[in-house]
Coordinates of C-alpha atoms in Angstrom, one line a residue:
M1 CA -19.3 22.6 16.2
H2 CA -22.8 22.9 15.0
A3 CA -25.9 21.6 16.8
S4 CA -29.6 21.8 16.6
A5 CA -32.4 20.2 18.8
R6 CA -35.9 19.0 19.0
S7 CA -37.6 16.6 21.4
P8 CA -39.9 14.0 19.8
D9 CA -41.1 10.9 21.7
W10 CA -40.8 8.6 18.6
L11 CA -37.8 6.7 20.1
R12 CA -39.6 5.9 23.5
R13 CA -42.5 4.4 21.5
S14 CA -40.3 2.3 19.2
S15 CA -38.4 0.9 22.2
S16 CA -41.6 -0.7 23.6
V17 CA -42.1 -2.8 20.4
T18 CA -41.8 -6.6 21.0
S19 CA -41.6 -9.2 18.4
G20 CA -40.5 -12.7 17.9
R21 CA -36.9 -13.3 16.6
G22 CA -36.9 -14.1 13.0
G23 CA -34.5 -16.6 11.6
A24 CA -34.1 -20.2 10.6
V25 CA -32.9 -23.3 12.3
A26 CA -29.3 -24.2 11.5
A27 CA -28.1 -27.7 12.3
G28 CA -24.9 -28.1 14.3
W29 CA -22.8 -31.1 14.9
V30 CA -21.8 -31.5 18.4
S31 CA -18.6 -33.3 19.5
R32 CA -19.5 -33.8 23.1
S33 CA -22.8 -33.9 25.2
W34 CA -24.3 -30.6 25.6
G35 CA -27.2 -31.4 27.9
P36 CA -30.5 -29.9 26.4
A37 CA -31.0 -29.9 22.7
A38 CA -29.5 -26.7 21.3
A39 CA -30.3 -24.6 18.3
M40 CA -29.1 -21.5 16.6
N41 CA -31.5 -19.2 14.8
F42 CA -30.0 -16.8 12.2
S43 CA -31.5 -13.5 10.9
E44 CA -31.3 -12.7 7.2
A45 CA -28.1 -10.9 6.0
F46 CA -28.0 -7.1 6.0
K47 CA -25.5 -4.9 4.0
L48 CA -22.4 -3.7 5.9
S49 CA -19.3 -1.7 5.1
S50 CA -15.9 -1.9 6.8
L51 CA -17.0 -4.3 9.5
L52 CA -18.7 -1.4 11.3
C53 CA -21.4 -3.0 13.4
K54 CA -21.9 -2.5 17.2
F55 CA -24.4 -3.2 19.9
S56 CA -25.5 -0.2 22.1
P57 CA -24.0 -0.5 25.8
D58 CA -27.7 -1.1 27.1
G59 CA -28.2 -3.8 24.5
K60 CA -31.3 -2.2 23.0
Y61 CA -30.0 -1.2 19.6
L62 CA -27.6 -2.5 16.8
A63 CA -25.8 0.2 14.8
S64 CA -24.4 -0.7 11.4
C65 CA -22.9 1.3 8.5
V66 CA -23.4 1.1 4.7
Q67 CA -20.9 3.5 3.2
Y68 CA -22.0 7.0 4.4
R69 CA -25.4 5.8 6.0
L70 CA -25.7 4.9 9.7
V71 CA -28.5 2.4 10.3
V72 CA -29.7 1.8 13.9
R73 CA -32.0 -1.2 14.4
D74 CA -33.7 -2.8 17.3
A75 CA -31.6 -5.5 18.6
N76 CA -34.4 -7.9 19.1
T77 CA -36.7 -7.4 16.1
L78 CA -33.9 -5.9 13.8
Q79 CA -36.4 -3.4 12.6
I80 CA -34.9 -0.1 11.6
C81 CA -35.3 2.6 14.3
Q82 CA -33.3 5.4 12.8
L83 CA -31.5 6.0 9.5
Y84 CA -28.8 8.7 9.4
T85 CA -27.0 10.2 6.3
C86 CA -23.3 11.4 6.9
L87 CA -21.3 13.6 4.6
D88 CA -18.8 11.0 3.5
Q89 CA -18.0 7.3 4.1
I90 CA -17.9 6.3 7.6
Q91 CA -14.8 4.9 9.0
H92 CA -15.4 4.5 12.6
I93 CA -18.5 4.4 14.9
E94 CA -18.9 4.4 18.7
W95 CA -21.8 4.5 21.2
S96 CA -21.8 6.8 24.0
A97 CA -21.8 5.1 27.5
D98 CA -25.6 5.8 28.0
S99 CA -26.6 4.7 24.5
L100 CA -28.2 8.1 23.7
F101 CA -25.7 9.3 21.2
I102 CA -23.5 7.7 18.6
L103 CA -20.6 9.3 16.7
C104 CA -19.4 8.6 13.1
A105 CA -15.8 9.6 12.4
L106 CA -14.9 10.5 8.8
Y107 CA -11.2 10.5 9.0
K108 CA -10.7 11.5 5.4
R109 CA -12.5 14.7 5.8
G110 CA -11.4 15.4 9.3
L111 CA -15.0 15.3 10.6
V112 CA -17.0 13.9 13.4
Q113 CA -20.8 13.6 13.1
V114 CA -22.8 12.9 16.3
W115 CA -26.4 11.6 16.3
S116 CA -29.0 11.4 18.9
L117 CA -31.6 8.6 19.3
E118 CA -33.9 10.3 21.7
Q119 CA -34.1 13.5 19.4
P120 CA -33.4 12.3 15.8
E121 CA -33.5 15.9 14.5
W122 CA -30.6 16.9 16.7
H123 CA -27.2 16.6 15.2
C124 CA -23.6 17.7 15.8
K125 CA -20.7 18.3 13.4
I126 CA -17.1 18.7 14.6
D127 CA -14.6 19.9 12.0
E128 CA -10.9 19.6 13.0
G129 CA -9.9 21.5 9.9
S130 CA -6.3 21.6 8.6
A131 CA -5.2 19.7 11.8
G132 CA -6.8 16.5 10.4
L133 CA -8.1 13.5 12.3
V134 CA -6.8 10.1 13.0
A135 CA -8.8 8.9 16.0
S136 CA -12.0 9.8 17.9
C137 CA -13.6 8.4 21.0
W138 CA -16.2 9.2 23.7
S139 CA -15.4 10.1 27.2
P140 CA -17.1 7.9 29.9
D141 CA -19.8 10.5 30.7
G142 CA -21.0 10.4 27.0
R143 CA -20.9 14.3 26.7
H144 CA -17.4 14.9 25.6
I145 CA -15.5 13.7 22.4
L146 CA -11.8 13.3 22.3
N147 CA -10.3 13.8 18.8
T148 CA -6.7 13.1 18.0
T149 CA -5.2 15.2 15.2
E150 CA -2.8 14.1 12.5
F151 CA 0.8 13.3 13.5
H152 CA -0.6 13.1 17.1
L153 CA 0.1 16.9 17.6
R154 CA -2.7 17.2 20.2
I155 CA -6.0 15.8 21.5
T156 CA -9.0 18.1 21.4
V157 CA -11.8 17.5 24.0
W158 CA -15.2 18.8 22.7
S159 CA -18.1 19.3 25.1
L160 CA -21.6 18.7 23.7
C161 CA -23.2 20.4 26.5
T162 CA -21.2 23.8 26.8
K163 CA -19.5 23.6 23.4
S164 CA -16.3 24.3 25.2
V165 CA -12.9 23.1 23.9
S166 CA -9.9 21.8 25.7
Y167 CA -6.5 20.7 24.4
I168 CA -4.0 18.0 25.6
K169 CA -0.6 18.3 24.1
Y170 CA 2.1 15.7 23.3
P171 CA -0.1 12.5 22.9
K172 CA 2.1 9.6 21.8
A173 CA 1.4 7.5 18.7
C174 CA 1.5 4.0 20.1
Q175 CA -0.5 0.8 20.2
Q176 CA -2.8 1.9 23.1
G177 CA -2.1 5.4 24.3
I178 CA -5.2 6.4 26.0
T179 CA -7.3 4.5 28.7
F180 CA -10.1 5.3 31.0
T181 CA -10.9 3.7 34.4
R182 CA -14.0 1.7 34.5
D183 CA -15.8 4.2 36.8
G184 CA -15.0 6.9 34.3
R185 CA -13.3 9.2 36.8
Y186 CA -9.7 9.2 35.4
L187 CA -7.9 9.2 32.0
A188 CA -4.4 8.0 31.5
L189 CA -2.5 9.3 28.5
A190 CA 0.8 8.2 27.1
E191 CA 3.0 11.1 26.1
R192 CA 6.2 11.8 24.2
R193 CA 8.2 14.9 24.8
D194 CA 12.0 15.8 24.7
C195 CA 12.6 12.2 23.5
K196 CA 11.2 10.7 26.8
D197 CA 8.1 8.8 27.6
Y198 CA 5.6 10.2 30.2
V199 CA 2.1 9.3 31.5
S200 CA -0.4 11.9 32.4
I201 CA -3.5 11.2 34.7
L202 CA -6.4 13.5 34.2
V203 CA -9.7 14.0 36.1
C204 CA -12.4 13.5 33.6
S205 CA -14.9 15.8 35.3
D206 CA -12.9 19.0 34.5
W207 CA -9.9 17.6 32.5
Q208 CA -7.4 18.9 35.1
L209 CA -4.0 17.2 35.5
L210 CA -3.8 15.0 38.5
R211 CA -0.4 13.3 38.1
H212 CA 2.4 13.5 35.6
F213 CA 5.4 11.1 35.7
D214 CA 8.0 9.7 33.3
T215 CA 8.2 6.0 32.5
D216 CA 11.4 3.9 32.5
T217 CA 10.8 2.8 29.0
Q218 CA 12.8 3.1 25.7
D219 CA 9.6 3.3 23.5
L220 CA 6.3 3.1 25.4
A221 CA 4.0 0.9 23.5
G222 CA 0.7 0.9 25.5
I223 CA -1.0 1.5 28.8
E224 CA -4.1 -0.1 30.3
W225 CA -6.0 0.4 33.7
A226 CA -6.8 -2.6 35.8
P227 CA -10.6 -3.1 35.8
N228 CA -10.7 -1.9 39.5
G229 CA -9.0 1.3 38.5
C230 CA -6.2 1.1 41.1
V231 CA -3.2 0.0 39.0
L232 CA -2.1 1.2 35.6
A233 CA 0.0 -1.2 33.4
A234 CA 2.6 0.3 31.0
W235 CA 4.7 -1.8 28.7
D236 CA 7.7 -1.2 26.4
S237 CA 8.0 -1.8 22.7
C238 CA 8.6 -5.3 21.3
L239 CA 12.4 -4.5 21.3
E240 CA 12.6 -4.9 25.1
Y241 CA 10.7 -7.0 27.5
K242 CA 9.5 -4.7 30.3
I243 CA 6.1 -4.0 32.0
L244 CA 5.7 -1.4 34.7
L245 CA 2.8 -1.2 37.2
Y246 CA 1.9 2.2 38.6
S247 CA -0.5 3.3 41.3
L248 CA -3.1 6.0 40.9
D249 CA -0.8 8.6 42.4
G250 CA 2.0 7.6 39.9
R251 CA 4.2 5.4 42.3
L252 CA 6.0 2.6 40.7
L253 CA 4.7 -0.6 42.3
S254 CA 6.7 -3.1 40.3
A255 CA 8.8 -3.6 37.2
F256 CA 8.7 -7.0 35.5
C257 CA 11.2 -8.4 33.0
A258 CA 11.4 -11.9 31.9
Y259 CA 14.4 -12.0 29.6
E260 CA 16.8 -9.8 27.5
W261 CA 18.1 -9.6 24.0
S262 CA 15.0 -10.9 22.3
L263 CA 11.7 -9.6 21.1
G264 CA 9.5 -8.8 24.1
I265 CA 5.9 -8.2 24.9
K266 CA 3.2 -8.6 22.2
S267 CA 0.0 -8.6 24.1
V268 CA -1.4 -7.7 27.5
A269 CA -4.7 -8.5 29.2
W270 CA -6.1 -7.9 32.7
S271 CA -8.4 -10.4 34.3
P272 CA -12.0 -9.1 35.2
S273 CA -11.3 -9.3 38.9
S274 CA -7.9 -7.4 38.6
Q275 CA -6.2 -10.3 40.3
F276 CA -4.1 -11.3 37.3
L277 CA -2.1 -9.7 34.5
A278 CA -1.5 -12.0 31.5
V279 CA 1.5 -11.0 29.5
G280 CA 2.1 -12.6 26.0
S281 CA 5.5 -12.5 24.6
Y282 CA 7.1 -12.9 21.1
D283 CA 9.6 -15.5 21.8
G284 CA 8.8 -17.1 25.2
K285 CA 11.1 -18.4 27.9
V286 CA 14.9 -17.6 27.3
G287 CA 17.4 -20.1 28.7
G288 CA 17.9 -19.5 32.4
R289 CA 14.8 -17.3 32.6
P290 CA 15.0 -14.9 35.5
R291 CA 11.9 -13.8 37.2
G292 CA 11.2 -10.0 37.6
E293 CA 11.2 -8.6 41.1
A294 CA 9.4 -5.6 42.5
H295 CA 11.2 -2.5 41.4
G296 CA 13.6 -4.9 39.8
Q297 CA 15.5 -4.6 36.5
C298 CA 16.2 -6.8 33.6
P299 CA 19.3 -9.1 34.2
S300 CA 22.4 -8.1 32.3
G301 CA 24.9 -10.3 30.6
S302 CA 24.8 -12.8 27.8
D303 CA 24.0 -15.8 29.9
H304 CA 20.4 -15.5 29.4
V305 CA 20.4 -15.5 25.6
A306 CA 18.7 -18.5 24.2
S307 CA 20.3 -20.6 21.6
T308 CA 17.0 -22.1 20.2
R309 CA 13.7 -20.5 19.9
P310 CA 11.3 -21.9 22.6
P311 CA 7.5 -21.9 22.2
P312 CA 5.7 -18.7 22.8
Q313 CA 4.7 -18.0 26.4
V314 CA 2.0 -16.3 28.4
R315 CA 3.1 -15.2 31.9
I316 CA 0.5 -14.6 34.6
L317 CA 1.4 -12.0 37.3
N318 CA -0.5 -11.8 40.6
H319 CA -1.9 -8.6 42.1
V320 CA -0.2 -9.0 45.5
T321 CA 3.5 -9.1 44.8
W322 CA 3.3 -8.5 41.1
K323 CA 5.6 -11.5 40.6
M324 CA 5.0 -14.3 38.1
I325 CA 2.9 -17.2 39.4
T326 CA 3.1 -19.4 36.4
E327 CA 3.8 -19.4 32.5
F328 CA 1.8 -21.0 29.8
G329 CA 3.9 -22.5 26.9
H330 CA 2.4 -23.2 23.4
P331 CA 4.3 -26.1 22.1
A332 CA 3.5 -27.6 18.6
T333 CA 2.9 -30.9 19.9
I334 CA 0.3 -31.8 22.6
N335 CA 1.3 -34.9 24.6
N336 CA -0.7 -34.6 27.9
P337 CA -3.7 -37.0 27.7
K338 CA -5.5 -34.7 30.2
I339 CA -5.8 -32.0 27.6
V340 CA -8.7 -32.2 25.3
V341 CA -7.9 -31.5 21.6
Y342 CA -10.7 -30.6 19.3
K343 CA -9.9 -31.0 15.6
E344 CA -12.1 -29.6 13.0
A345 CA -12.6 -32.3 10.3
E346 CA -14.6 -32.5 7.1
K347 CA -16.6 -35.7 7.4
S348 CA -20.3 -36.8 6.8
P349 CA -22.4 -36.6 10.0
P350 CA -24.5 -39.6 11.1
L351 CA -27.6 -38.0 9.7
V352 CA -28.9 -38.2 6.1
L353 CA -28.5 -34.9 4.2
G354 CA -31.8 -32.8 4.6
R355 CA -32.9 -34.1 7.9
L356 CA -32.8 -31.9 10.9
A357 CA -30.2 -32.6 13.6
F358 CA -32.1 -31.1 16.5
P359 CA -35.7 -30.6 17.7
P360 CA -37.1 -27.3 16.6
P361 CA -36.1 -24.5 19.0
R362 CA -38.6 -22.4 21.0
A363 CA -38.8 -19.0 19.5
A364 CA -39.1 -15.8 21.8
A365 CA -42.6 -15.3 20.4
G366 CA -43.9 -18.5 22.2
P367 CA -43.2 -22.2 22.6
L368 CA -44.2 -24.8 20.0
S369 CA -47.1 -27.0 21.0
S370 CA -45.5 -30.1 19.7
T371 CA -43.2 -32.2 22.0
E372 CA -39.8 -33.6 21.2
S373 CA -41.2 -37.0 20.8
E374 CA -43.7 -35.7 18.2
W375 CA -40.7 -34.3 16.4
R376 CA -38.8 -37.6 16.5
Q377 CA -41.8 -39.4 15.1
R378 CA -41.4 -37.2 11.9
S379 CA -37.6 -37.8 11.8
H380 CA -38.1 -39.9 8.7
W381 CA -39.2 -36.9 6.7
D382 CA -36.9 -35.3 4.3
G383 CA -35.8 -31.7 4.7
H384 CA -38.7 -30.2 2.7
Q385 CA -41.4 -32.0 4.5
A386 CA -39.9 -31.3 8.0
L387 CA -39.4 -27.6 7.1
Q388 CA -43.0 -27.2 5.9
W389 CA -44.3 -28.7 9.1
Y390 CA -42.0 -26.5 11.2
L391 CA -43.0 -23.3 9.6
A392 CA -46.8 -24.2 9.7
R393 CA -46.4 -24.7 13.5
R394 CA -44.5 -21.4 13.8
S395 CA -47.1 -19.5 11.8
S396 CA -50.1 -21.0 13.7
R397 CA -48.5 -19.8 17.0
N398 CA -47.6 -16.3 16.0
T399 CA -49.5 -14.8 13.0
A400 CA -47.3 -11.6 13.2
S401 CA -44.5 -13.7 12.0
Q402 CA -46.2 -14.9 8.7
G403 CA -44.6 -12.2 6.6
R404 CA -41.1 -13.6 7.5
A405 CA -42.0 -17.2 7.0
R406 CA -40.8 -17.2 3.3
G407 CA -37.4 -15.6 4.3
Q408 CA -37.1 -18.3 7.1
A409 CA -37.7 -21.0 4.5
L410 CA -34.9 -19.8 2.3
C411 CA -32.5 -19.6 5.2
A412 CA -33.4 -22.9 6.6
A413 CA -33.1 -24.7 3.2
A414 CA -29.4 -23.4 3.2
S415 CA -28.7 -24.3 6.8
F416 CA -27.8 -27.9 6.0
P417 CA -24.4 -27.6 4.3
P418 CA -23.5 -30.2 1.6
S419 CA -20.0 -30.6 3.1
P420 CA -20.7 -30.7 6.9
V421 CA -18.0 -29.7 9.3
F422 CA -17.7 -30.8 13.0
H423 CA -15.1 -31.3 15.7
E424 CA -13.6 -34.6 16.8
V425 CA -11.6 -35.2 20.0
A426 CA -8.1 -36.2 18.8
S427 CA -6.0 -38.7 20.6
V428 CA -2.6 -37.5 21.9
P429 CA 0.0 -37.0 20.8
V430 CA -1.3 -34.3 18.5
S431 CA 0.8 -32.2 16.2
L432 CA -0.6 -28.8 15.4
Q433 CA 0.0 -27.0 12.1
T434 CA 2.8 -24.4 12.5
L435 CA 4.2 -21.6 10.4
K436 CA 7.9 -20.8 9.9
P437 CA 8.3 -17.1 10.3
A438 CA 10.2 -15.1 7.7
A439 CA 13.3 -13.9 9.6
D440 CA 14.2 -11.3 7.0
R441 CA 10.8 -9.5 7.3
A442 CA 9.4 -7.1 9.9
N443 CA 6.8 -8.0 12.3
P444 CA 7.3 -11.7 12.0
R445 CA 4.2 -14.1 12.7
I446 CA 5.4 -15.4 16.1
G447 CA 4.4 -14.9 19.6
I448 CA 1.0 -14.6 21.5
G449 CA -1.1 -12.3 19.1
A450 CA -4.3 -12.3 21.2
L451 CA -5.4 -13.3 24.7
A452 CA -8.6 -12.8 26.7
F453 CA -10.0 -13.8 30.1
S454 CA -13.6 -15.3 30.4
P455 CA -16.0 -13.1 32.3
D456 CA -16.1 -15.4 35.3
N457 CA -12.3 -15.3 35.7
C458 CA -12.0 -19.0 35.2
F459 CA -10.5 -19.3 31.7
L460 CA -8.0 -17.6 29.5
A461 CA -8.1 -17.9 25.7
T462 CA -4.8 -17.4 23.7
R463 CA -3.7 -17.6 20.1
S464 CA -0.1 -18.0 19.0
D465 CA 0.6 -16.4 15.7
S466 CA 3.1 -19.3 14.9
V467 CA 0.1 -21.7 15.3
P468 CA -2.6 -19.6 13.7
T469 CA -5.3 -22.3 13.4
A470 CA -5.3 -23.1 17.1
V471 CA -7.1 -21.5 20.1
W472 CA -5.7 -22.4 23.5
I473 CA -8.0 -22.6 26.6
W474 CA -6.3 -22.4 30.0
D475 CA -7.8 -23.2 33.4
I476 CA -7.0 -20.3 35.6
Q477 CA -8.1 -22.0 38.8
K478 CA -5.8 -24.9 38.2
L479 CA -3.3 -23.1 36.2
R480 CA -3.1 -25.6 33.4
L481 CA -4.0 -26.1 29.8
L482 CA -7.6 -27.4 29.5
A483 CA -8.4 -27.6 25.8
V484 CA -7.0 -26.8 22.3
L485 CA -9.3 -26.0 19.4
E486 CA -7.6 -26.6 16.0
Q487 CA -9.5 -25.4 13.0
L488 CA -8.9 -25.9 9.3
S489 CA -8.2 -22.2 8.7
A490 CA -6.5 -19.5 10.6
V491 CA -8.3 -18.0 13.5
R492 CA -9.2 -14.5 12.8
C493 CA -11.1 -13.5 15.9
F494 CA -12.4 -14.9 19.2
Q495 CA -14.6 -13.3 21.9
W496 CA -16.0 -14.4 25.2
D497 CA -19.8 -14.2 26.0
P498 CA -20.0 -11.3 28.4
R499 CA -22.3 -13.4 30.7
Q500 CA -20.7 -16.7 31.0
A501 CA -17.7 -18.9 30.0
R502 CA -18.6 -19.4 26.3
L503 CA -16.2 -18.6 23.5
A504 CA -17.1 -17.6 19.9
I505 CA -14.5 -18.1 17.2
C506 CA -14.4 -17.2 13.5
T507 CA -11.8 -18.1 10.9
G508 CA -13.0 -16.2 7.9
G509 CA -15.0 -19.0 6.6
G510 CA -18.7 -19.8 6.5
K511 CA -18.9 -21.2 10.0
V512 CA -19.1 -20.0 13.5
Y513 CA -17.6 -22.0 16.4
L514 CA -18.6 -22.0 20.0
W515 CA -16.6 -23.5 23.0
S516 CA -17.8 -23.9 26.7
P517 CA -16.5 -26.3 29.4
A518 CA -19.2 -28.8 28.1
G519 CA -17.7 -29.1 24.6
C520 CA -17.4 -27.5 21.2
V521 CA -19.7 -27.0 18.4
S522 CA -19.5 -25.6 14.7
V523 CA -22.4 -24.3 12.7
Q524 CA -22.7 -23.3 9.1
V525 CA -24.2 -19.8 8.7
P526 CA -27.2 -20.2 6.4
G527 CA -28.1 -18.0 3.5
E528 CA -27.5 -17.6 -0.2
G529 CA -23.9 -17.3 -1.4
D530 CA -20.8 -17.6 0.8
F531 CA -21.0 -15.8 4.1
Q532 CA -17.5 -15.5 5.3
V533 CA -17.3 -14.6 9.0
L534 CA -14.5 -12.2 9.6
S535 CA -15.5 -10.9 13.1
V536 CA -18.0 -11.6 15.9
C537 CA -19.7 -9.3 18.4
W538 CA -21.6 -10.5 21.4
H539 CA -24.8 -8.9 22.7
L540 CA -24.7 -7.7 26.3
S541 CA -27.0 -10.4 27.5
G542 CA -25.0 -13.2 25.7
D543 CA -28.4 -14.3 24.0
S544 CA -27.1 -13.5 20.6
L545 CA -24.0 -12.4 18.6
A546 CA -23.5 -10.5 15.4
L547 CA -21.6 -12.2 12.7
L548 CA -19.7 -9.9 10.3
S549 CA -18.5 -10.4 6.8
K550 CA -17.0 -8.0 4.3
D551 CA -20.2 -6.7 3.0
H552 CA -22.9 -8.2 5.2
F553 CA -23.8 -9.1 8.7
C554 CA -26.3 -11.3 10.4
L555 CA -27.5 -12.1 13.9
C556 CA -27.3 -15.5 15.6
F557 CA -29.7 -16.2 18.3
L558 CA -28.9 -19.0 20.8
E559 CA -31.7 -21.2 22.1
T560 CA -32.4 -24.4 23.9
E561 CA -35.6 -26.4 24.7
Q562 CA -35.6 -24.7 28.2
G563 CA -35.4 -21.2 26.9
V564 CA -33.4 -18.6 24.9
G565 CA -29.7 -17.8 25.4
T566 CA -28.6 -20.7 27.6
A567 CA -27.3 -23.0 24.9
F568 CA -23.8 -24.3 25.4
G569 CA -23.5 -22.6 28.7
Q570 CA -23.5 -25.5 31.2
R571 CA -20.2 -26.0 32.9
G572 CA -19.1 -29.6 33.3
D573 CA -16.3 -31.5 34.8
H574 CA -13.0 -30.5 33.1
T575 CA -10.5 -32.3 35.5

């Protein structure tokens, strides 16, 4: 490991720079009442490789990769703060917890390069040599790096402070084999030795072994701490439905098994409060489904084998008895009139092409002097006239943004799509588009492929791989299905706003979708060419999110007439 250091104060000066958020107004077609007039401002598109783009944990910076270059930008102004050059193409990046360092993993070379934002001249290079490298991550303290060698022979713990090295043997190659508690005190590691599965719990301060115990699994697939760090969930491979709950000292608290003789667990998610554990299955409820008991085992016998394939299920376990309190099915037909079904449809909006749908948003640099009524008086203008008036008002309020006005004009001109897309509320019964899985192929496209709780613990979003175009929103307080969002294309990614119950969705097309209890909206991403959104990443504050495509990324800033970052966030009645 090689390191050199110097202490400039450049970074501290750059962090104090304030500027208005550049971008252009994009028109969205709202399916329900959203309260204040909402707007979404988009930045220009920047180059990107391998979808490597991440906000720093403190929200001040945005790191992106372009082949072998690492670009660090100010998250508000998007001005470049640092530019680093690595030895080869970057395949993985990760911020340290304190946002002072960022690592770049070069798996092909077996290298990890670490860069400092406080001291740009300082750098560190870690070479695993002939052992190779398949994974790299930070420890919670931001001063140790854990590298996993090829074939999972060992995990090497490198200290940036003392340059010491520690080794952890027998890591298991599985879906999720390493997990830290939220407070950063403990590490749980899945192991495989002597043809048996084990879990080791280590203290992160000195990497000493705290507990070591075997798990009653055939092929351990993953482990994950509860957010409060008191319970560790461990689940078996897809060939057997079994999830085990362990305490910090290694005691088995409960074993849950829903059925036998069918594909088992596919996805697991803890609620932010640690009160619920959501378990998504491949098949779902098997005929005569038994419920798992504390320290119980799966039922035996062939009476529980299903004759037909039921809809995929999500089962919710409670944190008191670790028994199932409910199960959420994902049928192909929605019949309940209390469930709101949003269907994406290609139709012409009630506005003439080229006219703005919303009043102009207030930028972070300062509010516009015109009122909403003044804007409406100019609603008869075409898109060119309205755009010229809007940019003139913006430039008169903030002379520092004049250099970006031309770029804003280009984006704004592209923000009114010739084929607008919006959501309509469908009348039940509604039949969703389903895929018939190929029974003769491995990894069939069935089961709950993704699930995530909202930050307020009130909602659960799920996606069934057999209904790939739909996102299901469940009300956790009432334990029922609240809404279904059916898109025209398969859903690639969804992610909750870290501050409120607001869900961002992308389908690999040129639009970004937002859902909140108040309704649903879809917005075309402006810009030249076809910007296909493959992934999204929220800022810590929830005021903006990064939209990632194959070769580019841009930022979307959410605004309302009352301020920035509160659009689509008002919770309405969803009884």
